[in-house]
Amino acid sequence: MAKAKVKREFINLSVDAKIQFSRDRVVDMTGNANFTTPNPSLATVAAVNNDLETKHLAALGGGPMQTAAQNAAELVWNDTMGKLAVYVEITADGDVTKITSAGFHPTSTEKQPTHAPVKPANPNMKHSDNTGEIFFSCDAVPDAETYIALLSTDAAALDIAATKTQLMIELNPQSSTPVPIPMPPPVPVPASSVLLIIDVSSQRKKIITGLASGTRIHGKIYCTNSAGRGPDSDVISIMVA
């Protein structure tokens, strides 16, 4: 599991909000059993905050010199609070409860998959209202990051693997070189050639266009994530309308 970190959004607060934010962090961390030796010390944080507040008040009714002094004090504040955030982050070691107890905001955490996705269930093909177009889908697969659909006019061609967003390849029996064609193709691929379609995306529902009516299309889906490749779904087929 990814460990939570401390968000640094406080750097973008207005000066008034920064002063209040720092003051609140001193209150939250004073006597906090999760953070017994703050670095920088809370006394240092309070002193830097007080200096920023003093120079901010002077800048409100002052001129360029007072504004420059405020800007310099704000840079010191940013550095000090950044170091305090690092201390909280390291000490909390990703514990969201501890980070929150100091008044800082934790980043979201995401579980990293420990296993490759399971076999996609219930692969399904159906016609759309458009000629030469089908919908291909399966049930949602837990922890799947990518759904890869392979479709072909020849079921044996489904063993070919590739990675694209969506790709059509014409496998002409008169040539040993597969020929990629536009998606969708300007004209349906003739039945004399084998058509291979590869669709790679995070979506389990696919729209396949440019198919020749009366052609049988075979298809399967498998999923991947950071842990690896899952098993193929069952192979199904449909006659294109």
CSV table of N, CA, C and O in Angstrom, one decimal, residues 117-222:
chain,number,residue,atom,x,y,z
A,117,PRO,N,-5.1,-9.3,-12.5
A,117,PRO,CA,-6.5,-9.4,-12.5
A,117,PRO,C,-7.0,-10.8,-12.8
A,117,PRO,O,-6.3,-11.6,-13.4
A,118,VAL,N,-8.3,-11.1,-12.4
A,118,VAL,CA,-8.9,-12.4,-12.6
A,118,VAL,C,-9.4,-12.5,-14.1
A,118,VAL,O,-9.4,-11.5,-14.8
A,119,LYS,N,-9.9,-13.6,-14.5
A,119,LYS,CA,-10.4,-13.8,-15.8
A,119,LYS,C,-11.7,-13.0,-15.9
A,119,LYS,O,-12.6,-13.1,-15.1
A,120,PRO,N,-11.8,-12.2,-17.0
A,120,PRO,CA,-13.1,-11.4,-17.2
A,120,PRO,C,-14.3,-12.3,-17.4
A,120,PRO,O,-14.2,-13.3,-18.1
A,121,ALA,N,-15.3,-12.0,-16.7
A,121,ALA,CA,-16.5,-12.9,-16.8
A,121,ALA,C,-17.6,-12.2,-17.7
A,121,ALA,O,-17.6,-11.0,-17.9
A,122,ASN,N,-18.4,-13.1,-18.3
A,122,ASN,CA,-19.5,-12.7,-19.1
A,122,ASN,C,-19.1,-11.8,-20.3
A,122,ASN,O,-19.7,-10.7,-20.5
A,123,PRO,N,-18.1,-12.2,-21.1
A,123,PRO,CA,-17.9,-11.4,-22.3
A,123,PRO,C,-19.1,-11.4,-23.2
A,123,PRO,O,-19.9,-12.4,-23.3
A,124,ASN,N,-19.4,-10.2,-23.8
A,124,ASN,CA,-20.7,-10.1,-24.5
A,124,ASN,C,-20.5,-9.2,-25.8
A,124,ASN,O,-19.8,-8.2,-25.7
A,125,MET,N,-21.0,-9.7,-26.9
A,125,MET,CA,-21.0,-8.9,-28.1
A,125,MET,C,-22.5,-8.7,-28.5
A,125,MET,O,-23.3,-9.6,-28.4
A,126,LYS,N,-22.8,-7.5,-29.0
A,126,LYS,CA,-24.1,-7.2,-29.5
A,126,LYS,C,-24.0,-6.1,-30.6
A,126,LYS,O,-23.1,-5.4,-30.7
A,127,HIS,N,-25.0,-6.1,-31.4
A,127,HIS,CA,-25.1,-5.2,-32.5
A,127,HIS,C,-25.5,-3.8,-32.0
A,127,HIS,O,-26.2,-3.6,-31.1
A,128,SER,N,-25.0,-2.8,-32.7
A,128,SER,CA,-25.5,-1.4,-32.5
A,128,SER,C,-26.5,-1.1,-33.5
A,128,SER,O,-26.9,-1.9,-34.3
A,129,ASP,N,-27.0,0.2,-33.5
A,129,ASP,CA,-27.9,0.6,-34.5
A,129,ASP,C,-27.3,0.9,-35.9
A,129,ASP,O,-28.0,1.2,-36.9
A,130,ASN,N,-25.9,0.9,-35.9
A,130,ASN,CA,-25.2,1.2,-37.1
A,130,ASN,C,-24.7,0.0,-37.8
A,130,ASN,O,-24.2,-1.0,-37.1
A,131,THR,N,-24.8,-0.1,-39.1
A,131,THR,CA,-24.3,-1.2,-39.9
A,131,THR,C,-22.8,-1.3,-39.7
A,131,THR,O,-22.0,-0.3,-39.7
A,132,GLY,N,-22.3,-2.6,-39.5
A,132,GLY,CA,-20.9,-2.8,-39.4
A,132,GLY,C,-20.3,-2.4,-38.1
A,132,GLY,O,-19.0,-2.2,-37.9
A,133,GLU,N,-21.1,-2.2,-37.0
A,133,GLU,CA,-20.6,-1.8,-35.7
A,133,GLU,C,-21.1,-2.7,-34.6
A,133,GLU,O,-22.3,-3.1,-34.7
A,134,ILE,N,-20.3,-3.1,-33.7
A,134,ILE,CA,-20.7,-3.9,-32.6
A,134,ILE,C,-20.2,-3.3,-31.3
A,134,ILE,O,-19.2,-2.6,-31.2
A,135,PHE,N,-20.8,-3.7,-30.2
A,135,PHE,CA,-20.4,-3.4,-28.8
A,135,PHE,C,-19.8,-4.7,-28.2
A,135,PHE,O,-20.4,-5.8,-28.4
A,136,PHE,N,-18.6,-4.6,-27.6
A,136,PHE,CA,-18.0,-5.7,-27.0
A,136,PHE,C,-17.6,-5.3,-25.5
A,136,PHE,O,-17.0,-4.3,-25.3
A,137,SER,N,-18.1,-6.1,-24.6
A,137,SER,CA,-17.8,-5.8,-23.2
A,137,SER,C,-17.7,-7.0,-22.3
A,137,SER,O,-17.9,-8.2,-22.8
A,138,CYS,N,-17.4,-6.8,-21.0
A,138,CYS,CA,-17.4,-7.9,-20.0
A,138,CYS,C,-17.8,-7.3,-18.7
A,138,CYS,O,-17.9,-6.1,-18.6
A,139,ASP,N,-17.9,-8.1,-17.7
A,139,ASP,CA,-18.2,-7.6,-16.3
A,139,ASP,C,-16.9,-6.8,-15.8
A,139,ASP,O,-15.8,-7.1,-16.3
A,140,ALA,N,-17.1,-5.9,-14.9
A,140,ALA,CA,-16.0,-5.2,-14.3
A,140,ALA,C,-15.1,-6.2,-13.6
A,140,ALA,O,-15.6,-7.2,-12.9
A,141,VAL,N,-13.8,-6.0,-13.7
A,141,VAL,CA,-12.8,-6.9,-13.1
A,141,VAL,C,-12.1,-6.1,-11.9
A,141,VAL,O,-11.5,-5.1,-12.2
A,142,PRO,N,-12.1,-6.6,-10.7
A,142,PRO,CA,-11.5,-5.9,-9.6
A,142,PRO,C,-10.0,-5.7,-9.9
A,142,PRO,O,-9.3,-6.6,-10.4
A,143,ASP,N,-9.5,-4.5,-9.6
A,143,ASP,CA,-8.1,-4.2,-9.7
A,143,ASP,C,-7.6,-4.1,-11.1
A,143,ASP,O,-6.4,-4.0,-11.4
A,144,ALA,N,-8.5,-4.2,-12.1
A,144,ALA,CA,-8.0,-4.1,-13.5
A,144,ALA,C,-7.7,-2.7,-13.8
A,144,ALA,O,-8.5,-1.7,-13.5
A,145,GLU,N,-6.6,-2.4,-14.4
A,145,GLU,CA,-6.2,-1.1,-14.9
A,145,GLU,C,-6.4,-0.9,-16.4
A,145,GLU,O,-6.7,0.2,-16.8
A,146,THR,N,-6.3,-2.0,-17.1
A,146,THR,CA,-6.4,-2.0,-18.5
A,146,THR,C,-7.2,-3.2,-19.0
A,146,THR,O,-7.0,-4.3,-18.5
A,147,TYR,N,-8.2,-2.9,-19.9
A,147,TYR,CA,-9.0,-4.0,-20.5
A,147,TYR,C,-8.5,-4.1,-22.0
A,147,TYR,O,-8.5,-3.1,-22.7
A,148,ILE,N,-8.0,-5.3,-22.4
A,148,ILE,CA,-7.5,-5.5,-23.7
A,148,ILE,C,-8.4,-6.4,-24.5
A,148,ILE,O,-8.5,-7.6,-24.1
A,149,ALA,N,-9.0,-5.9,-25.5
A,149,ALA,CA,-9.9,-6.7,-26.3
A,149,ALA,C,-9.2,-7.1,-27.6
A,149,ALA,O,-8.5,-6.3,-28.3
A,150,LEU,N,-9.3,-8.4,-28.0
A,150,LEU,CA,-8.7,-8.9,-29.2
A,150,LEU,C,-9.9,-9.5,-30.0
A,150,LEU,O,-10.6,-10.3,-29.5
A,151,LEU,N,-10.1,-9.0,-31.2
A,151,LEU,CA,-11.1,-9.5,-32.1
A,151,LEU,C,-10.6,-9.8,-33.4
A,151,LEU,O,-9.6,-9.2,-33.9
A,152,SER,N,-11.1,-10.8,-34.1
A,152,SER,CA,-10.6,-11.2,-35.4
A,152,SER,C,-11.7,-12.0,-36.2
A,152,SER,O,-12.6,-12.6,-35.6
A,153,THR,N,-11.6,-11.9,-37.5
A,153,THR,CA,-12.4,-12.8,-38.3
A,153,THR,C,-11.9,-14.2,-38.3
A,153,THR,O,-12.6,-15.1,-38.8
A,154,ASP,N,-10.7,-14.4,-37.7
A,154,ASP,CA,-10.1,-15.8,-37.6
A,154,ASP,C,-9.8,-16.0,-36.1
A,154,ASP,O,-9.0,-15.3,-35.6
A,155,ALA,N,-10.5,-17.0,-35.5
A,155,ALA,CA,-10.3,-17.2,-34.1
A,155,ALA,C,-8.8,-17.5,-33.7
A,155,ALA,O,-8.3,-17.1,-32.7
A,156,ALA,N,-8.1,-18.1,-34.6
A,156,ALA,CA,-6.7,-18.5,-34.4
A,156,ALA,C,-5.8,-17.2,-34.3
A,156,ALA,O,-4.8,-17.2,-33.6
A,157,ALA,N,-6.2,-16.1,-34.9
A,157,ALA,CA,-5.4,-14.9,-34.8
A,157,ALA,C,-5.5,-14.2,-33.5
A,157,ALA,O,-4.7,-13.3,-33.2
A,158,LEU,N,-6.4,-14.6,-32.6
A,158,LEU,CA,-6.5,-14.0,-31.3
A,158,LEU,C,-5.3,-14.3,-30.4
A,158,LEU,O,-5.2,-13.6,-29.3
A,159,ASP,N,-4.5,-15.2,-30.8
A,159,ASP,CA,-3.3,-15.4,-30.0
A,159,ASP,C,-2.2,-14.4,-30.2
A,159,ASP,O,-1.2,-14.3,-29.5
A,160,ILE,N,-2.4,-13.5,-31.2
A,160,ILE,CA,-1.4,-12.4,-31.4
A,160,ILE,C,-1.6,-11.4,-30.4
A,160,ILE,O,-2.7,-11.0,-30.1
A,161,ALA,N,-0.5,-10.9,-29.7
A,161,ALA,CA,-0.6,-9.9,-28.7
A,161,ALA,C,0.1,-8.6,-29.2
A,161,ALA,O,1.1,-8.6,-29.9
A,162,ALA,N,-0.5,-7.4,-28.8
A,162,ALA,CA,0.0,-6.1,-29.2
A,162,ALA,C,-0.6,-5.1,-28.2
A,162,ALA,O,-1.5,-5.4,-27.5
A,163,THR,N,0.0,-3.9,-28.2
A,163,THR,CA,-0.5,-2.9,-27.3
A,163,THR,C,-0.6,-1.6,-28.1
A,163,THR,O,0.3,-1.0,-28.5
A,164,LYS,N,-1.9,-1.2,-28.3
A,164,LYS,CA,-2.2,0.1,-28.9
A,164,LYS,C,-3.5,0.6,-28.2
A,164,LYS,O,-4.1,-0.1,-27.4
A,165,THR,N,-3.9,1.8,-28.6
A,165,THR,CA,-5.2,2.3,-28.1
A,165,THR,C,-6.3,1.5,-28.8
A,165,THR,O,-7.1,0.8,-28.2
A,166,GLN,N,-6.4,1.6,-30.1
A,166,GLN,CA,-7.2,0.7,-30.9
A,166,GLN,C,-6.6,0.6,-32.2
A,166,GLN,O,-6.2,1.6,-32.9
A,167,LEU,N,-6.4,-0.6,-32.7
A,167,LEU,CA,-5.7,-0.9,-33.9
A,167,LEU,C,-6.4,-2.0,-34.7
A,167,LEU,O,-6.8,-3.0,-34.2
A,168,MET,N,-6.5,-1.7,-36.1
A,168,MET,CA,-6.9,-2.8,-37.0
A,168,MET,C,-5.7,-3.2,-37.8
A,168,MET,O,-5.0,-2.4,-38.3
A,169,ILE,N,-5.6,-4.5,-38.0
A,169,ILE,CA,-4.5,-5.0,-38.8
A,169,ILE,C,-5.1,-6.0,-39.9
A,169,ILE,O,-5.9,-6.9,-39.5
A,170,GLU,N,-4.8,-5.8,-41.1
A,170,GLU,CA,-5.2,-6.7,-42.2
A,170,GLU,C,-4.1,-7.7,-42.4
A,170,GLU,O,-3.0,-7.4,-42.7
A,171,LEU,N,-4.5,-9.0,-42.2
A,171,LEU,CA,-3.5,-10.1,-42.4
A,171,LEU,C,-3.9,-10.7,-43.8
A,171,LEU,O,-4.7,-11.6,-43.9
A,172,ASN,N,-3.2,-10.2,-44.8
A,172,ASN,CA,-3.5,-10.7,-46.1
A,172,ASN,C,-2.8,-12.1,-46.4
A,172,ASN,O,-1.6,-12.2,-46.2
A,173,PRO,N,-3.5,-13.1,-46.8
A,173,PRO,CA,-2.9,-14.4,-47.0
A,173,PRO,C,-1.8,-14.3,-48.2
A,173,PRO,O,-1.0,-15.2,-48.3
A,174,GLN,N,-1.9,-13.3,-49.0
A,174,GLN,CA,-0.9,-13.2,-50.1
A,174,GLN,C,0.4,-12.5,-49.6
A,174,GLN,O,1.4,-12.3,-50.4
A,175,SER,N,0.4,-12.0,-48.4
A,175,SER,CA,1.6,-11.3,-47.9
A,175,SER,C,1.9,-11.7,-46.5
A,175,SER,O,1.0,-12.0,-45.7
A,176,SER,N,3.2,-11.8,-46.2
A,176,SER,CA,3.7,-12.2,-44.8
A,176,SER,C,3.7,-11.0,-43.9
A,176,SER,O,4.0,-11.2,-42.7
A,177,THR,N,3.5,-9.8,-44.4
A,177,THR,CA,3.6,-8.6,-43.5
A,177,THR,C,2.2,-8.1,-43.2
A,177,THR,O,1.4,-7.7,-44.0
A,178,PRO,N,1.9,-8.1,-41.8
A,178,PRO,CA,0.6,-7.5,-41.4
A,178,PRO,C,0.6,-6.0,-41.8
A,178,PRO,O,1.5,-5.3,-41.7
A,179,VAL,N,-0.6,-5.5,-42.2
A,179,VAL,CA,-0.7,-4.1,-42.6
A,179,VAL,C,-1.7,-3.4,-41.7
A,179,VAL,O,-2.9,-3.7,-41.7
A,180,PRO,N,-1.3,-2.4,-40.9
A,180,PRO,CA,-2.2,-1.6,-40.1
A,180,PRO,C,-3.1,-0.8,-41.0
A,180,PRO,O,-2.6,-0.3,-42.0
A,181,ILE,N,-4.3,-0.6,-40.7
A,181,ILE,CA,-5.2,0.2,-41.4
A,181,ILE,C,-5.9,1.2,-40.5
A,181,ILE,O,-5.9,1.0,-39.3
A,182,PRO,N,-6.4,2.3,-41.1
A,182,PRO,CA,-7.0,3.3,-40.2
A,182,PRO,C,-8.2,2.8,-39.5
A,182,PRO,O,-8.9,1.8,-39.8
A,183,MET,N,-8.5,3.5,-38.3
A,183,MET,CA,-9.6,3.1,-37.5
A,183,MET,C,-10.6,4.3,-37.5
A,183,MET,O,-10.2,5.4,-37.0
A,184,PRO,N,-11.8,4.2,-37.9
A,184,PRO,CA,-12.3,3.0,-38.7
A,184,PRO,C,-11.8,3.0,-40.1
A,184,PRO,O,-11.4,4.1,-40.6
A,185,PRO,N,-11.8,1.9,-40.7
A,185,PRO,CA,-11.3,1.8,-42.1
A,185,PRO,C,-12.2,2.5,-43.1
A,185,PRO,O,-13.4,2.6,-42.8
A,186,PRO,N,-11.7,3.1,-44.1
A,186,PRO,CA,-12.5,3.8,-45.1
A,186,PRO,C,-13.5,2.9,-45.8
A,186,PRO,O,-14.6,3.4,-46.1
A,187,VAL,N,-13.2,1.7,-45.9
A,187,VAL,CA,-14.1,0.7,-46.5
A,187,VAL,C,-13.9,-0.6,-45.6
A,187,VAL,O,-12.9,-0.8,-45.1
A,188,PRO,N,-15.0,-1.4,-45.5
A,188,PRO,CA,-14.8,-2.6,-44.8
A,188,PRO,C,-13.7,-3.5,-45.3
A,188,PRO,O,-13.5,-3.6,-46.5
A,189,VAL,N,-13.0,-4.2,-44.5
A,189,VAL,CA,-12.0,-5.1,-44.9
A,189,VAL,C,-12.6,-6.3,-45.6
A,189,VAL,O,-13.5,-6.9,-45.1
A,190,PRO,N,-12.1,-6.7,-46.8
A,190,PRO,CA,-12.7,-7.8,-47.5
A,190,PRO,C,-12.6,-9.1,-46.8
A,190,PRO,O,-11.6,-9.3,-46.0
A,191,ALA,N,-13.5,-10.0,-47.1
A,191,ALA,CA,-13.5,-11.3,-46.4
A,191,ALA,C,-12.3,-12.1,-46.8
A,191,ALA,O,-12.0,-13.1,-46.1
A,192,SER,N,-11.7,-11.8,-47.9
A,192,SER,CA,-10.5,-12.6,-48.3
A,192,SER,C,-9.3,-12.4,-47.4
A,192,SER,O,-8.4,-13.2,-47.4
A,193,SER,N,-9.3,-11.4,-46.6
A,193,SER,CA,-8.2,-11.1,-45.6
A,193,SER,C,-8.7,-11.4,-44.2
A,193,SER,O,-9.9,-11.4,-43.9
A,194,VAL,N,-7.7,-11.7,-43.3
A,194,VAL,CA,-8.0,-11.9,-41.9
A,194,VAL,C,-7.9,-10.5,-41.2
A,194,VAL,O,-6.9,-9.8,-41.4
A,195,LEU,N,-8.9,-10.1,-40.5
A,195,LEU,CA,-8.9,-8.9,-39.8
A,195,LEU,C,-8.6,-9.1,-38.3
A,195,LEU,O,-9.2,-10.0,-37.7
A,196,LEU,N,-7.6,-8.4,-37.8
A,196,LEU,CA,-7.3,-8.5,-36.3
A,196,LEU,C,-7.5,-7.1,-35.7
A,196,LEU,O,-6.9,-6.1,-36.2
A,197,ILE,N,-8.2,-7.0,-34.6
A,197,ILE,CA,-8.5,-5.7,-34.0
A,197,ILE,C,-8.0,-5.8,-32.5
A,197,ILE,O,-8.3,-6.8,-31.8
A,198,ILE,N,-7.3,-4.8,-32.1
A,198,ILE,CA,-6.7,-4.8,-30.8
A,198,ILE,C,-7.2,-3.5,-30.1
A,198,ILE,O,-6.9,-2.4,-30.6
A,199,ASP,N,-7.9,-3.6,-29.0
A,199,ASP,CA,-8.4,-2.4,-28.3
A,199,ASP,C,-7.8,-2.4,-26.9
A,199,ASP,O,-8.2,-3.3,-26.1
A,200,VAL,N,-7.0,-1.4,-26.6
A,200,VAL,CA,-6.4,-1.3,-25.2
A,200,VAL,C,-6.9,0.0,-24.6
A,200,VAL,O,-6.6,1.1,-25.1
A,201,SER,N,-7.6,-0.1,-23.5
A,201,SER,CA,-8.0,1.1,-22.7
A,201,SER,C,-8.4,0.7,-21.3
A,201,SER,O,-8.4,-0.4,-21.0
A,202,SER,N,-8.7,1.7,-20.5
A,202,SER,CA,-9.2,1.4,-19.2
A,202,SER,C,-10.7,1.1,-19.1
A,202,SER,O,-11.2,0.8,-18.1
A,203,GLN,N,-11.3,1.1,-20.3
A,203,GLN,CA,-12.8,0.9,-20.4
A,203,GLN,C,-13.1,-0.5,-20.7
A,203,GLN,O,-12.4,-1.1,-21.6
A,204,ARG,N,-14.0,-1.1,-20.1
A,204,ARG,CA,-14.4,-2.5,-20.4
A,204,ARG,C,-15.4,-2.6,-21.5
A,204,ARG,O,-15.7,-3.7,-22.0
A,205,LYS,N,-16.0,-1.5,-21.9
A,205,LYS,CA,-17.0,-1.5,-23.0
A,205,LYS,C,-16.3,-0.9,-24.2
A,205,LYS,O,-15.8,0.2,-24.2
A,206,LYS,N,-16.3,-1.7,-25.3
A,206,LYS,CA,-15.6,-1.3,-26.5
A,206,LYS,C,-16.7,-1.1,-27.6
A,206,LYS,O,-17.7,-1.8,-27.7
A,207,ILE,N,-16.4,-0.1,-28.5
A,207,ILE,CA,-17.2,0.1,-29.7
A,207,ILE,C,-16.3,-0.2,-30.9
A,207,ILE,O,-15.2,0.4,-31.1
A,208,ILE,N,-16.6,-1.2,-31.7
A,208,ILE,CA,-15.8,-1.6,-32.8
A,208,ILE,C,-16.6,-1.3,-34.1
A,208,ILE,O,-17.7,-1.7,-34.3
A,209,THR,N,-16.0,-0.5,-35.0
A,209,THR,CA,-16.6,0.0,-36.2
A,209,THR,C,-15.9,-0.5,-37.4
A,209,THR,O,-14.8,-1.0,-37.3
A,210,GLY,N,-16.5,-0.3,-38.6
A,210,GLY,CA,-15.8,-0.5,-39.8
A,210,GLY,C,-15.8,-2.0,-40.2
A,210,GLY,O,-14.9,-2.4,-41.0
A,211,LEU,N,-16.7,-2.8,-39.7
A,211,LEU,CA,-16.7,-4.2,-40.0
A,211,LEU,C,-17.6,-4.5,-41.2
A,211,LEU,O,-18.6,-3.8,-41.4
A,212,ALA,N,-17.3,-5.6,-41.9
A,212,ALA,CA,-18.1,-5.9,-43.0
A,212,ALA,C,-19.3,-6.7,-42.6
A,212,ALA,O,-19.2,-7.7,-41.8
A,213,SER,N,-20.5,-6.3,-43.1
A,213,SER,CA,-21.7,-7.1,-42.8
A,213,SER,C,-21.6,-8.5,-43.3
A,213,SER,O,-21.0,-8.8,-44.3
A,214,GLY,N,-22.1,-9.4,-42.5
A,214,GLY,CA,-22.1,-10.8,-42.8
A,214,GLY,C,-20.8,-11.5,-42.5
A,214,GLY,O,-20.6,-12.7,-42.8
A,215,THR,N,-19.9,-10.8,-41.8
A,215,THR,CA,-18.6,-11.4,-41.4
A,215,THR,C,-18.8,-11.9,-39.9
A,215,THR,O,-19.3,-11.1,-39.1
A,216,ARG,N,-18.2,-13.0,-39.6
A,216,ARG,CA,-18.2,-13.5,-38.2
A,216,ARG,C,-17.0,-13.0,-37.5
A,216,ARG,O,-15.9,-13.1,-38.0
A,217,ILE,N,-17.2,-12.3,-36.4
A,217,ILE,CA,-16.1,-11.8,-35.6
A,217,ILE,C,-16.0,-12.6,-34.3
A,217,ILE,O,-17.0,-12.8,-33.6
A,218,HIS,N,-14.8,-13.0,-34.0
A,218,HIS,CA,-14.5,-13.7,-32.7
A,218,HIS,C,-13.7,-12.8,-31.8
A,218,HIS,O,-13.0,-11.9,-32.3
A,219,GLY,N,-14.0,-12.9,-30.5
A,219,GLY,CA,-13.3,-12.0,-29.6
A,219,GLY,C,-13.1,-12.5,-28.2
A,219,GLY,O,-13.8,-13.4,-27.7
A,220,LYS,N,-12.1,-11.9,-27.5
A,220,LYS,CA,-11.8,-12.2,-26.1
A,220,LYS,C,-11.3,-11.0,-25.5
A,220,LYS,O,-10.8,-10.0,-26.1
A,221,ILE,N,-11.3,-11.0,-24.1
A,221,ILE,CA,-10.8,-9.8,-23.4
A,221,ILE,C,-9.9,-10.4,-22.2
A,221,ILE,O,-10.2,-11.4,-21.6
A,222,TYR,N,-8.8,-9.7,-22.0
A,222,TYR,CA,-8.1,-9.9,-20.8
A,222,TYR,C,-7.7,-8.6,-20.1
A,222,TYR,O,-7.8,-7.5,-20.8
